[in-house]
């Protein structure tokens, strides 16, 4: 719930940072997820800084390489990807668990740019909270080898 509330607070006024290259993203949109997870897990400021670097690098490098905006896709899956990766690192997930966390975070957040046309809804704040839940599920679910 903390990740959801944090995300709503960050996005409700639409005052996020913006990274523009071949597409656009708001790297800070993934920050509420890692902040909530660090607090819930009792992690350190050093952990939070590392996860912050991860969410920014993931989103900015993805935007540098993938021109998804020109095809009508929205930036929400990129935010969910970064949130899942930052949270997976904070939880110390294995590579396979991280793959599952990415899938669980990204798939329900694939959206088209129609969500950015006309009046914007608060739906735009919802991808980031989905980062901690998929990562946390992977920590507890047995993974078949």
Coordinates of N, CA and C in Angstrom, one line a residue:
X1 N 0.8 -1.2 0.0 CA 0.0 0.0 0.0 C 0.9 1.3 0.0
X2 N 2.0 1.2 0.7 CA 2.9 2.4 0.7 C 3.4 2.7 -0.7
X3 N 3.7 1.7 -1.5 CA 4.2 2.0 -2.8 C 3.1 2.7 -3.7
X4 N 1.9 2.2 -3.5 CA 0.7 2.8 -4.2 C 0.5 4.3 -3.8
X5 N 0.5 4.5 -2.5 CA 0.3 5.9 -2.0 C 1.5 6.8 -2.4
X6 N 2.7 6.3 -2.3 CA 3.9 7.1 -2.7 C 3.8 7.4 -4.2
X7 N 3.4 6.5 -5.0 CA 3.3 6.7 -6.4 C 2.2 7.7 -6.8
X8 N 1.1 7.6 -6.1 CA 0.0 8.6 -6.3 C 0.5 10.0 -5.9
X9 N 1.2 10.1 -4.9 CA 1.7 11.4 -4.4 C 2.7 12.0 -5.4
X10 N 3.6 11.1 -6.0 CA 4.6 11.6 -6.9 C 3.9 12.1 -8.2
X11 N 2.9 11.3 -8.7 CA 2.4 11.6 -10.0 C 1.1 12.4 -10.1
X12 N 0.5 12.6 -8.9 CA -0.8 13.3 -9.0 C -0.7 14.7 -9.5
X13 N 0.4 15.4 -9.3 CA 0.5 16.8 -9.8 C 1.3 16.8 -11.1
X14 N 1.7 15.6 -11.6 CA 2.4 15.5 -12.8 C 3.7 16.4 -12.9
X15 N 4.4 16.4 -11.8 CA 5.6 17.2 -11.6 C 6.9 16.3 -11.7
X16 N 6.9 15.2 -12.4 CA 8.0 14.3 -12.5 C 9.1 14.8 -13.3
X17 N 10.3 14.2 -13.2 CA 11.4 14.4 -14.1 C 11.1 13.8 -15.4
X18 N 11.8 14.2 -16.4 CA 11.6 13.6 -17.8 C 12.9 13.3 -18.4
X19 N 13.0 12.2 -19.1 CA 14.2 11.8 -19.9 C 13.7 11.6 -21.3
X20 N 14.3 12.3 -22.2 CA 13.8 12.2 -23.6 C 15.0 11.9 -24.5
X21 N 14.8 10.8 -25.3 CA 15.8 10.5 -26.3 C 14.9 10.0 -27.5
X22 N 15.0 8.7 -27.9 CA 14.2 8.2 -29.0 C 12.7 8.0 -28.5
X23 N 12.5 8.1 -27.2 CA 11.2 8.0 -26.6 C 11.3 8.8 -25.3
X24 N 10.2 8.8 -24.5 CA 10.2 9.6 -23.2 C 9.9 8.7 -22.1
X25 N 10.5 9.0 -20.9 CA 10.1 8.3 -19.7 C 10.3 9.3 -18.5
X26 N 9.7 8.9 -17.4 CA 9.9 9.7 -16.1 C 10.5 8.7 -15.1
X27 N 11.9 8.7 -15.0 CA 12.6 7.8 -14.2 C 12.1 7.8 -12.7
X28 N 11.8 9.0 -12.2 CA 11.4 9.1 -10.8 C 10.1 8.3 -10.5
X29 N 9.3 8.0 -11.5 CA 8.1 7.2 -11.3 C 8.3 5.9 -10.6
X30 N 9.4 5.3 -10.8 CA 9.7 4.0 -10.2 C 10.3 4.2 -8.8
X31 N 10.6 5.4 -8.4 CA 11.2 5.6 -7.1 C 10.3 5.2 -5.9
X32 N 9.0 5.5 -5.9 CA 8.2 5.2 -4.8 C 8.2 3.7 -4.4
X33 N 8.4 2.9 -5.4 CA 8.4 1.4 -5.2 C 9.6 1.0 -4.4
X34 N 10.8 1.5 -4.8 CA 12.0 1.1 -4.0 C 12.0 1.8 -2.7
X35 N 11.5 3.0 -2.6 CA 11.4 3.7 -1.3 C 10.5 2.9 -0.3
X36 N 9.4 2.4 -0.7 CA 8.5 1.7 0.1 C 9.1 0.3 0.5
X37 N 9.8 -0.3 -0.4 CA 10.4 -1.6 -0.1 C 11.6 -1.5 0.8
X38 N 12.4 -0.4 0.6 CA 13.5 -0.2 1.6 C 13.0 0.0 3.0
X39 N 11.9 0.8 3.1 CA 11.3 1.0 4.4 C 10.8 -0.3 5.0
X40 N 10.0 -1.0 4.2 CA 9.4 -2.3 4.7 C 10.4 -3.3 5.1
X41 N 11.5 -3.4 4.4 CA 12.6 -4.4 4.7 C 13.6 -3.9 5.6
X42 N 13.5 -2.6 6.1 CA 14.6 -2.1 7.0 C 15.9 -2.0 6.3
X43 N 16.0 -1.6 5.1 CA 17.2 -1.5 4.3 C 17.9 -0.2 4.6
X44 N 19.1 0.0 4.1 CA 19.9 1.2 4.4 C 19.7 2.2 3.3
X45 N 20.2 3.4 3.6 CA 20.3 4.5 2.6 C 21.2 4.1 1.4
X46 N 22.2 3.3 1.7 CA 23.1 2.8 0.6 C 22.3 1.9 -0.3
X47 N 21.5 1.1 0.2 CA 20.6 0.2 -0.6 C 19.7 1.0 -1.5
X48 N 19.1 2.1 -0.9 CA 18.2 2.9 -1.6 C 18.9 3.6 -2.7
X49 N 20.1 4.1 -2.5 CA 20.8 4.8 -3.5 C 21.2 3.9 -4.7
X50 N 21.6 2.6 -4.4 CA 21.9 1.7 -5.4 C 20.6 1.4 -6.2
X51 N 19.5 1.1 -5.6 CA 18.3 0.9 -6.3 C 17.8 2.1 -7.1
X52 N 18.1 3.3 -6.6 CA 17.8 4.5 -7.4 C 18.6 4.5 -8.7
X53 N 19.9 4.2 -8.6 CA 20.8 4.2 -9.7 C 20.2 3.1 -10.7
X54 N 19.8 2.0 -10.2 CA 19.3 0.9 -11.1 C 18.0 1.4 -11.9
X55 N 17.1 2.0 -11.2 CA 15.8 2.4 -11.9 C 16.1 3.5 -12.9
X56 N 17.0 4.4 -12.6 CA 17.3 5.4 -13.6 C 18.1 4.9 -14.8
X57 N 19.1 4.0 -14.5 CA 19.9 3.5 -15.6 C 19.0 2.6 -16.5
X58 N 18.1 1.8 -15.9 CA 17.3 0.9 -16.7 C 16.4 1.7 -17.6
X59 N 15.7 2.7 -17.1 CA 14.8 3.5 -17.9 C 15.5 4.3 -18.9
X60 N 16.6 5.0 -18.6 CA 17.3 5.8 -19.5 C 17.9 5.0 -20.6
X61 N 18.6 3.9 -20.3 CA 19.2 3.1 -21.3 C 18.2 2.4 -22.2
X62 N 17.0 2.0 -21.7 CA 15.9 1.5 -22.5 C 15.5 2.5 -23.5
X63 N 15.2 3.7 -23.0 CA 14.8 4.8 -23.9 C 15.8 5.2 -24.9
X64 N 17.1 5.0 -24.6 CA 18.1 5.3 -25.6 C 18.1 4.3 -26.7
X65 N 17.7 3.1 -26.5 CA 17.7 2.0 -27.4 C 16.4 1.7 -28.1
X66 N 15.3 1.9 -27.5 CA 14.0 1.4 -28.0 C 13.1 2.6 -28.3
X67 N 12.8 2.8 -29.6 CA 11.9 3.9 -29.9 C 10.4 3.5 -29.9
X68 N 10.0 3.1 -28.7 CA 8.6 2.5 -28.6 C 7.5 3.6 -28.8
X69 N 7.8 4.9 -28.4 CA 6.8 5.9 -28.5 C 6.3 6.2 -29.9
X70 N 7.2 6.0 -30.9 CA 6.8 6.3 -32.3 C 5.9 5.2 -32.8
X71 N 5.7 4.1 -32.0 CA 4.8 3.0 -32.4 C 3.5 3.1 -31.7
X72 N 3.4 4.1 -30.8 CA 2.1 4.3 -30.1 C 2.1 3.7 -28.7
X73 N 3.2 3.2 -28.2 CA 3.3 2.6 -26.9 C 3.5 3.7 -25.8
X74 N 3.0 3.5 -24.6 CA 3.2 4.4 -23.5 C 4.4 4.0 -22.7
X75 N 4.9 4.8 -21.8 CA 6.1 4.6 -21.1 C 5.9 3.7 -19.8
X76 N 4.6 3.3 -19.5 CA 4.4 2.6 -18.3 C 5.1 1.3 -18.2
X77 N 5.3 0.5 -19.2 CA 6.0 -0.8 -19.0 C 7.5 -0.6 -18.7
X78 N 8.0 0.6 -19.2 CA 9.4 0.9 -18.9 C 9.6 1.2 -17.4
X79 N 8.6 1.9 -16.8 CA 8.6 2.2 -15.4 C 8.4 1.0 -14.6
X80 N 7.5 0.1 -15.0 CA 7.3 -1.2 -14.3 C 8.6 -2.1 -14.4
X81 N 9.2 -2.1 -15.5 CA 10.5 -2.8 -15.7 C 11.5 -2.3 -14.7
X82 N 11.7 -1.0 -14.6 CA 12.7 -0.5 -13.7 C 12.4 -0.7 -12.3
X83 N 11.1 -0.6 -11.9 CA 10.7 -0.8 -10.5 C 10.9 -2.3 -10.2
X84 N 10.6 -3.2 -11.1 CA 10.8 -4.6 -10.8 C 12.3 -4.9 -10.6
X85 N 13.1 -4.3 -11.5 CA 14.6 -4.6 -11.4 C 15.2 -4.0 -10.1
X86 N 14.7 -2.8 -9.8 CA 15.2 -2.2 -8.5 C 14.8 -3.0 -7.3
X87 N 13.5 -3.4 -7.3 CA 13.0 -4.2 -6.2 C 13.7 -5.6 -6.1
X88 N 13.9 -6.2 -7.3 CA 14.5 -7.5 -7.3 C 15.9 -7.4 -6.7
X89 N 16.7 -6.3 -7.0 CA 18.0 -6.2 -6.5 C 18.0 -6.0 -4.9
X90 N 17.0 -5.2 -4.5 CA 16.9 -4.9 -3.1 C 16.6 -6.2 -2.3
X91 N 15.8 -7.1 -2.9 CA 15.4 -8.4 -2.3 C 16.5 -9.5 -2.5
X92 N 17.5 -9.2 -3.3 CA 18.5 -10.2 -3.6 C 18.0 -11.4 -4.3
X93 N 17.1 -11.2 -5.3 CA 16.5 -12.3 -6.1 C 17.5 -12.9 -7.0
X94 N 17.3 -14.2 -7.3 CA 18.2 -14.8 -8.3 C 17.8 -14.3 -9.7
X95 N 18.6 -14.7 -10.7 CA 18.3 -14.3 -12.1 C 17.0 -14.8 -12.5
X96 N 16.7 -16.0 -12.3 CA 15.4 -16.6 -12.7 C 14.2 -15.9 -12.0
X97 N 14.4 -15.7 -10.7 CA 13.3 -15.0 -9.9 C 13.1 -13.6 -10.5
X98 N 14.2 -12.9 -10.8 CA 14.1 -11.6 -11.4 C 13.4 -11.6 -12.7
X99 N 13.6 -12.6 -13.6 CA 12.9 -12.7 -14.8 C 11.4 -12.8 -14.6
X100 N 11.0 -13.6 -13.6 CA 9.6 -13.8 -13.3 C 9.0 -12.5 -12.8
X101 N 9.8 -11.8 -11.9 CA 9.3 -10.5 -11.4 C 9.1 -9.5 -12.5
X102 N 10.0 -9.5 -13.4 CA 9.9 -8.5 -14.6 C 8.6 -8.8 -15.3
X103 N 8.4 -10.1 -15.6 CA 7.2 -10.5 -16.4 C 5.9 -10.1 -15.6
X104 N 5.9 -10.4 -14.3 CA 4.7 -10.1 -13.5 C 4.4 -8.5 -13.4
X105 N 5.5 -7.8 -13.5 CA 5.4 -6.3 -13.4 C 5.0 -5.7 -14.7
X106 N 5.7 -6.1 -15.8 CA 5.5 -5.4 -17.1 C 4.2 -5.8 -17.8
X107 N 3.9 -7.1 -17.9 CA 2.7 -7.5 -18.7 C 1.4 -6.7 -18.4
X108 N 1.1 -6.6 -17.1 CA -0.2 -5.8 -16.8 C -0.1 -4.3 -17.1
X109 N 1.1 -3.8 -17.4 CA 1.3 -2.4 -17.6 C 1.6 -2.0 -19.0
X110 N 1.4 -2.9 -20.0 CA 1.6 -2.5 -21.4 C 0.4 -1.7 -21.8
X111 N 0.7 -0.5 -22.2 CA -0.4 0.5 -22.5 C -0.1 1.3 -23.8
X112 N -1.1 1.8 -24.4 CA -0.9 2.6 -25.6 C -0.9 4.1 -25.2
X113 N -0.4 4.9 -26.1 CA -0.3 6.4 -25.8 C -1.7 7.0 -25.6
X114 N -2.8 6.3 -26.0 CA -4.1 6.9 -25.8 C -4.3 7.3 -24.3
X115 N -3.6 6.7 -23.4 CA -3.8 7.0 -22.0 C -3.2 8.4 -21.7
X116 N -2.4 9.0 -22.7 CA -1.8 10.3 -22.5 C -2.5 11.3 -23.4
X117 N -3.6 11.0 -24.0 CA -4.3 11.9 -24.9 C -5.5 12.5 -24.2
X118 N -5.7 13.8 -24.3 CA -6.8 14.5 -23.7 C -6.6 14.6 -22.2
X119 N -7.6 14.5 -21.4 CA -7.5 14.6 -19.9 C -6.8 13.3 -19.4
X120 N -5.8 13.6 -18.6 CA -5.1 12.4 -18.0 C -5.7 11.9 -16.7
X121 N -5.8 10.6 -16.6 CA -6.4 10.0 -15.4 C -5.2 9.7 -14.4
X122 N -5.6 9.4 -13.2 CA -4.6 9.0 -12.2 C -4.0 7.6 -12.4
X123 N -4.6 6.9 -13.5 CA -4.0 5.6 -13.8 C -2.6 5.7 -14.1
X124 N -2.1 6.8 -14.5 CA -0.7 7.0 -14.9 C 0.2 6.7 -13.7
X125 N -0.3 6.8 -12.5 CA 0.5 6.6 -11.3 C 0.6 5.2 -10.8
X126 N -0.1 4.3 -11.5 CA -0.2 2.9 -11.0 C 0.8 1.9 -11.4
X127 N 1.7 2.1 -12.4 CA 2.6 1.0 -12.7 C 3.7 0.8 -11.7
X128 N 4.2 1.8 -11.1 CA 5.3 1.7 -10.1 C 5.0 0.8 -8.9
X129 N 3.8 0.9 -8.4 CA 3.5 0.1 -7.2 C 3.6 -1.4 -7.5
X130 N 3.5 -1.8 -8.7 CA 3.5 -3.2 -9.1 C 4.9 -3.8 -9.1
X131 N 5.9 -3.0 -8.9 CA 7.3 -3.5 -8.8 C 7.5 -4.3 -7.5
X132 N 7.2 -3.8 -6.3 CA 7.5 -4.6 -5.1 C 6.7 -5.9 -5.0
X133 N 5.5 -5.9 -5.4 CA 4.7 -7.1 -5.3 C 5.2 -8.3 -6.1
X134 N 5.5 -8.1 -7.4 CA 6.0 -9.3 -8.2 C 7.4 -9.7 -7.6
X135 N 8.2 -8.7 -7.2 CA 9.5 -9.1 -6.7 C 9.4 -9.9 -5.4
X136 N 8.5 -9.4 -4.5 CA 8.2 -10.1 -3.2 C 7.7 -11.5 -3.4
X137 N 6.8 -11.6 -4.4 CA 6.2 -13.0 -4.7 C 7.3 -13.9 -5.1
X138 N 8.3 -13.4 -5.9 CA 9.4 -14.3 -6.4 C 10.3 -14.7 -5.2
X139 N 10.4 -13.9 -4.2 CA 11.2 -14.3 -3.1 C 10.6 -15.5 -2.3
X140 N 9.3 -15.6 -2.3 CA 8.6 -16.6 -1.5 C 8.2 -17.9 -2.3
X141 N 8.0 -17.7 -3.7 CA 7.6 -18.8 -4.5 C 8.8 -19.7 -4.8
X142 N 8.6 -21.0 -4.7 CA 9.7 -21.9 -5.2 C 9.8 -21.9 -6.7
X143 N 10.9 -21.8 -7.2 CA 11.2 -21.8 -8.6 C 11.7 -23.1 -9.0
X144 N 11.1 -23.8 -10.0 CA 11.5 -25.1 -10.5 C 12.9 -24.9 -11.2
X145 N 13.7 -25.8 -10.9 CA 15.1 -25.8 -11.5 C 15.1 -26.6 -12.8

